[in-house]
Short mmCIF file of C-alpha atoms in Angstrom, two decimals:
data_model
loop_
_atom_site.label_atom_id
_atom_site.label_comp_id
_atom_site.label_asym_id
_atom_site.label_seq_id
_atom_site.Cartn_x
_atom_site.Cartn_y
_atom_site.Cartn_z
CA UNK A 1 0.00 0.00 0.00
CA UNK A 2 0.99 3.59 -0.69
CA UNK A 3 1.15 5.56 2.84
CA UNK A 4 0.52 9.07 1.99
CA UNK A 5 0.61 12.30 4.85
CA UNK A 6 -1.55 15.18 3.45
CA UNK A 7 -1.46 18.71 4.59
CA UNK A 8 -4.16 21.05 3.25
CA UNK A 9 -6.37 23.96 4.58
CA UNK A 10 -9.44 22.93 5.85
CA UNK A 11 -12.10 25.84 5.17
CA UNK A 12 -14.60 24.79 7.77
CA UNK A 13 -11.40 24.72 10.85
CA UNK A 14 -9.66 28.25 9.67
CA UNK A 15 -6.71 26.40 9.73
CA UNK A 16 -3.98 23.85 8.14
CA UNK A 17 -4.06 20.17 9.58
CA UNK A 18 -3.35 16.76 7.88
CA UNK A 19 -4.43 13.48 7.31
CA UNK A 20 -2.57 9.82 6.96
CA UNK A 21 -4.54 7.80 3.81
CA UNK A 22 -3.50 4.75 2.71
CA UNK A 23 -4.16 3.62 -0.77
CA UNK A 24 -3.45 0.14 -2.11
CA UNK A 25 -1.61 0.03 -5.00
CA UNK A 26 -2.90 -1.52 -8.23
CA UNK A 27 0.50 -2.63 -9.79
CA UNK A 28 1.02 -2.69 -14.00
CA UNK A 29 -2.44 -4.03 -14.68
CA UNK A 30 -4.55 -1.29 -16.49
CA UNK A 31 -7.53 -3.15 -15.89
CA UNK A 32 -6.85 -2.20 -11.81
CA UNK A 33 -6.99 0.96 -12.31
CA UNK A 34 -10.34 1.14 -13.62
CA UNK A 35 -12.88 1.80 -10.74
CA UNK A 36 -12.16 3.97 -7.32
CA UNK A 37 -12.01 2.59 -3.91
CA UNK A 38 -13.87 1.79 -1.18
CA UNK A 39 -12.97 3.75 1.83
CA UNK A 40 -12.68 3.28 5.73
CA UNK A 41 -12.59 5.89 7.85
CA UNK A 42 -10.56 5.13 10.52
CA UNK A 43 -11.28 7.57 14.17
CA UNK A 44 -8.44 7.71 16.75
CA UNK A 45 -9.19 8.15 20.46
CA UNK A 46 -9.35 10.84 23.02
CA UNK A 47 -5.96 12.45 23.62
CA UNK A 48 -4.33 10.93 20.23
CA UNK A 49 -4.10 12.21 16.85
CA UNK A 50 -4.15 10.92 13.32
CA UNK A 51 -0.90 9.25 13.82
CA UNK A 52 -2.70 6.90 16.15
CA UNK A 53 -3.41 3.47 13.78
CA UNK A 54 -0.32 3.67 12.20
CA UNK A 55 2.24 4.02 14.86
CA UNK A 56 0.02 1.35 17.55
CA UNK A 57 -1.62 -1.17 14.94
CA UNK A 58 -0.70 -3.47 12.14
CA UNK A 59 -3.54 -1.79 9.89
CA UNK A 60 -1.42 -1.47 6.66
CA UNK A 61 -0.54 -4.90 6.72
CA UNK A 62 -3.97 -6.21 7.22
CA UNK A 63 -5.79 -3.78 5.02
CA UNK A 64 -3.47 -4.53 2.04
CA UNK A 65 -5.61 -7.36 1.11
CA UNK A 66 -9.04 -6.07 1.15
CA UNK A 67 -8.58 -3.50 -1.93
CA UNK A 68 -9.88 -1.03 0.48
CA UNK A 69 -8.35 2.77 1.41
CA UNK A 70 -8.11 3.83 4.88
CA UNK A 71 -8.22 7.49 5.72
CA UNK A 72 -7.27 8.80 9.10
CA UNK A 73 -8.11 12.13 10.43
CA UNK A 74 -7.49 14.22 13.63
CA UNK A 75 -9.49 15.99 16.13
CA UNK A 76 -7.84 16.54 18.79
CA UNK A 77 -9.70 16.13 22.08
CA UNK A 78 -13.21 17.54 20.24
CA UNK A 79 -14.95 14.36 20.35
CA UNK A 80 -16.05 14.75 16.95
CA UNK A 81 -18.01 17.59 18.06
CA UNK A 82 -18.96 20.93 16.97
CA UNK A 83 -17.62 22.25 20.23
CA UNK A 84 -19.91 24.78 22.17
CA UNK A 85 -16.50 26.48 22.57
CA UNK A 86 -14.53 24.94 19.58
CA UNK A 87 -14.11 24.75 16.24
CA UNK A 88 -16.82 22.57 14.22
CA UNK A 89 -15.11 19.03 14.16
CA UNK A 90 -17.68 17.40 13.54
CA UNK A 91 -18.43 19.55 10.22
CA UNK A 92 -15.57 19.26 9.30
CA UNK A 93 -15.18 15.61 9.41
CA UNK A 94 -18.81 15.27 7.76
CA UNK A 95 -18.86 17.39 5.02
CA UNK A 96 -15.74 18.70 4.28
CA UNK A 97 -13.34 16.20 4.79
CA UNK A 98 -15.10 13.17 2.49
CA UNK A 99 -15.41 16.14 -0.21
CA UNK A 100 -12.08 16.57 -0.53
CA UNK A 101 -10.74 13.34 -0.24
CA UNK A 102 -12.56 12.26 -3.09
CA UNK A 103 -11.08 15.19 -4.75
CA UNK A 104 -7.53 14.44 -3.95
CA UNK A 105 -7.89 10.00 -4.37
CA UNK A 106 -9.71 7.68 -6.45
CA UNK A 107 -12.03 7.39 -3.99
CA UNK A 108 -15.40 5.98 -4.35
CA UNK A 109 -18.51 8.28 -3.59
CA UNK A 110 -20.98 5.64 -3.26
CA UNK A 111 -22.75 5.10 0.27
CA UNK A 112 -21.89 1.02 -0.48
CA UNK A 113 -17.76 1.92 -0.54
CA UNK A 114 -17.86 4.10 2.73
CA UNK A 115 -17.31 3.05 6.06
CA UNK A 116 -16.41 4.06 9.42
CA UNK A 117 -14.42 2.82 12.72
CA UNK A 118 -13.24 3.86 15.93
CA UNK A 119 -11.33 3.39 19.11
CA UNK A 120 -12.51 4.52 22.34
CA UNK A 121 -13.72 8.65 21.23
CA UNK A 122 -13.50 7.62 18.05
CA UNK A 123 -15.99 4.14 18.66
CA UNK A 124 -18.33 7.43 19.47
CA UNK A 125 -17.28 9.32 16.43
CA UNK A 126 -17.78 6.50 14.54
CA UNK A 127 -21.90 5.42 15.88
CA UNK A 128 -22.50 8.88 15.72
CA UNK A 129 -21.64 9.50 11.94
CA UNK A 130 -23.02 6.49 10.64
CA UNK A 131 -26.17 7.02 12.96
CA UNK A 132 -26.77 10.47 12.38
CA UNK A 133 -26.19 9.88 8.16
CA UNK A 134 -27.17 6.37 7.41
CA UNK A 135 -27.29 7.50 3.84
CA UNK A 136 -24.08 8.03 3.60
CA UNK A 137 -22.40 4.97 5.27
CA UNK A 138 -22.80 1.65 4.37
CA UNK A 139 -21.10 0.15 7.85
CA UNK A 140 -19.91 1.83 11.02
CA UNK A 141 -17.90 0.28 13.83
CA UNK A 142 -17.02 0.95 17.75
CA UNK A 143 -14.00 -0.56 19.39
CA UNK A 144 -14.26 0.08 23.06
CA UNK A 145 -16.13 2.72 22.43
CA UNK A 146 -17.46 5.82 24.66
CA UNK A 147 -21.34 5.55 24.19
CA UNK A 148 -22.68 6.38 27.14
CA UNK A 149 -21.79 10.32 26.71
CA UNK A 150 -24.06 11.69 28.79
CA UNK A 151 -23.63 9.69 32.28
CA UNK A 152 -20.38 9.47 31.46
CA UNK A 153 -19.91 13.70 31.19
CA UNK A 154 -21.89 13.56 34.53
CA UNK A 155 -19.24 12.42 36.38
CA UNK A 156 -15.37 12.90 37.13
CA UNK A 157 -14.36 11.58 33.74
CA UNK A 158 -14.16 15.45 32.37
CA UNK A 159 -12.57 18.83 33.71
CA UNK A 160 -14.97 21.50 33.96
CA UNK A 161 -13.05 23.73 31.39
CA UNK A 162 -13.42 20.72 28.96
CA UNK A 163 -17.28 20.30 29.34
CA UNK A 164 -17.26 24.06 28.69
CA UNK A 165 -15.39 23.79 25.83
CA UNK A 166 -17.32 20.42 24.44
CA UNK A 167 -20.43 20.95 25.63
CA UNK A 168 -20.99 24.34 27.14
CA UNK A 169 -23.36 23.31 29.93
CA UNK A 170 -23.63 18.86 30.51
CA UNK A 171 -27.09 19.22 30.93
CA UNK A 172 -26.96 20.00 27.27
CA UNK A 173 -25.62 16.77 26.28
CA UNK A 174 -28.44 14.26 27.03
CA UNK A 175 -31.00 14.91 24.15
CA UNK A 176 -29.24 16.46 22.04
CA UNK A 177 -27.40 15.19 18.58
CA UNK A 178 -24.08 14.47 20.50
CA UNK A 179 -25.78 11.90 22.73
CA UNK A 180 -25.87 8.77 21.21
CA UNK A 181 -28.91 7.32 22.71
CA UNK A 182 -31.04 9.92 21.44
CA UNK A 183 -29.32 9.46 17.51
CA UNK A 184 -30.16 6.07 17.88
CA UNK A 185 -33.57 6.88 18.43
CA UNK A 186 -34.04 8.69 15.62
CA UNK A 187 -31.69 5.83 13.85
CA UNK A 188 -34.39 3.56 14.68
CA UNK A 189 -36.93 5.32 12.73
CA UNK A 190 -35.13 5.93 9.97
CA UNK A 191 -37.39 4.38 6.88
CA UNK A 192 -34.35 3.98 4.63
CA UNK A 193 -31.11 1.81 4.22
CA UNK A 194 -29.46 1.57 7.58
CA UNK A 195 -25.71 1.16 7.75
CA UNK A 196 -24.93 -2.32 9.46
CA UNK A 197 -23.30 -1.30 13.05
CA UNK A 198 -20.50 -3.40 15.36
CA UNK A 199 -19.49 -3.11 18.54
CA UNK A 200 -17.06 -4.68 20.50
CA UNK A 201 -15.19 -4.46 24.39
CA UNK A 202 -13.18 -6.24 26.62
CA UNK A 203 -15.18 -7.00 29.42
CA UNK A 204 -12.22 -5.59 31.54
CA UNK A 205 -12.65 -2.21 29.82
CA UNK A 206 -13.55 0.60 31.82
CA UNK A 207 -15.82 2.12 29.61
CA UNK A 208 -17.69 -1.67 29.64
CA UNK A 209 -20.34 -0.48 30.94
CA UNK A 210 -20.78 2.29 28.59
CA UNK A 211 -21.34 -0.74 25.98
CA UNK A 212 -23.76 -2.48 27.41
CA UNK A 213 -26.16 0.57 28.28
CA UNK A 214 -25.87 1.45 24.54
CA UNK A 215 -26.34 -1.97 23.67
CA UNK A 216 -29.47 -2.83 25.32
CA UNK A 217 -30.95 0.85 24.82
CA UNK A 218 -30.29 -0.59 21.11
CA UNK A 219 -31.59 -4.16 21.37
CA UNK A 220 -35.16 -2.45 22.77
CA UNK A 221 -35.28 -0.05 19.58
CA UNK A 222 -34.80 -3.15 17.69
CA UNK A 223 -31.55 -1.87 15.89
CA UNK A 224 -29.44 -4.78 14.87
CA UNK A 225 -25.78 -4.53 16.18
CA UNK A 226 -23.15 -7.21 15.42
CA UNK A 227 -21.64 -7.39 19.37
CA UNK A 228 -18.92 -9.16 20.42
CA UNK A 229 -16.55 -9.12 24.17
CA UNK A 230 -14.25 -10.99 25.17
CA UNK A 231 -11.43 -10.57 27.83
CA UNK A 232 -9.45 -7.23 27.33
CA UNK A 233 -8.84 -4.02 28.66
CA UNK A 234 -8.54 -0.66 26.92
CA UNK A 235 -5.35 -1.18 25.37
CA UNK A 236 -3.88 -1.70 21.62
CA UNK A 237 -3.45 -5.33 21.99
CA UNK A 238 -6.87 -5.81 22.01
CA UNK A 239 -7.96 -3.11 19.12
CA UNK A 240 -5.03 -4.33 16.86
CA UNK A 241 -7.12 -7.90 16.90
CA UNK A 242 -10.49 -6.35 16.65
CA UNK A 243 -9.58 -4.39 13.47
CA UNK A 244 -9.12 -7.20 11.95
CA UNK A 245 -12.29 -8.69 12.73
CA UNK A 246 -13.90 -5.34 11.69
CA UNK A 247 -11.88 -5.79 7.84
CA UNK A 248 -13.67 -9.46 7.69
CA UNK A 249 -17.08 -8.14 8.61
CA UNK A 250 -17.62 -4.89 6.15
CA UNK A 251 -19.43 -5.51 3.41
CA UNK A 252 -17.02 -5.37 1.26
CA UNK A 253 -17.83 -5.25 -2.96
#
């Protein structure tokens, strides 16, 4: 695969930041070069940066197989919000970002090529884009992921100055489009296409319990989540496996 760090000016930010893609290559076959890729986005966690899968996992090598591009944004610690006291991540990452990537690559703009992942802020990131545009993504995917937002904002897992700058006020969280039980409310009524959804933690994870309030608030909507746990904590060990479990199960064309 081709490992590529681009720089550009993103309009939505007011300001410069990069991204890590990785593109397989086609070799000297002109027929391989005829159609444009599918694409997994891949979300790194709270207090990381884009650098995150590459320098901790053995992505490349086990994406190299699957024909499949991996793109690899950062956020610093926004949580893929538009921060009350921010910049507009979360804009960013939804409608600016997948523009120009498939300006820059050859990469596919159909909702059955795009799919999303995450570890740990970025298992939120992840649920909450492909919940909150199910016509966009055909698969989305939490590893160890923070999904119970709003009880977890409600206690000593944030500084005040970083609910201020996230949120504002918590008590705006629960109900609102950045709380993921409410998206997967309105996820559950969605009459169209819905993007297949996994989840996965090690039952030594301390954001377990996170997972299984999201995952039977899900179960009684009837949404359909592919779950799996096993023994792990919140480490790379255990998302370096999981990835690859997550390559096997998207729907791949």
């Amino acid at each position: 695969m081709a490992w590529i760090t681009c720089d550009f000016f993103a309009e939505t930010l007011g300001l410069s930041t990069s991204i890590h893609v990785f593109l397989p290559q086609s070799g000297l076959d002109p027929s391989s070069h005829s159609s444009k890729l599918p694409v997994l986005y891949l979300l790194h966690g709270r207090g990381a940066d884009h650098t995150e899968w590459m320098r901790n996992s053995s992505i490349e090598r086990y994406a190299e197989s699957k024909g499949i591009a991996l793109v690899m944004p950062g956020v610093g610690r926004s949580y893929y919000m538009d921060m009350a006291n921010g910049l507009p991540y979360f804009t960013f990452l939804s409608e600016e970002l997948p523009q120009l990537v498939k300006s820059f690559f050859p990469i596919s703009d159909r909702r059955e090529d795009t799919y999303v992942a995450g570890i740990s802020m970025g298992g939120y990131g992840a649920f909450k884009l492909a919940m909150s545009y199910p016509e966009r993504f055909a698969a989305g995917a939490s590893l160890s992921g923070g999904l119970d937002l709003a009880s977890r904002a409600a206690g000593p897992a944030f500084q005040e100055s970083e609910i201020r700058a996230l949120f504002g006020n918590v008590d705006r969280l629960k109900g609102s489009r950045n709380d993921l039980l409410f998206l997967a409310e309105k996820f559950a009524a969605h009459e169209g296409n819905k993007p297949r959804l996994y989840q996965c933690c090690g039952t030594e994870d301390f954001l377990y319990q996170d997972n299984q309030t999201f995952r039977q608030y899900a179960e009684n909507l009837g949404i359909e989540v592919t779950y799996e746990e096993e023994p792990g904590e919140h480490e790379w060990g255990y998302w370096d496996y999981k990835i690859q479990r997550v390559l096997d199960w998207l729907p791949l064309p």
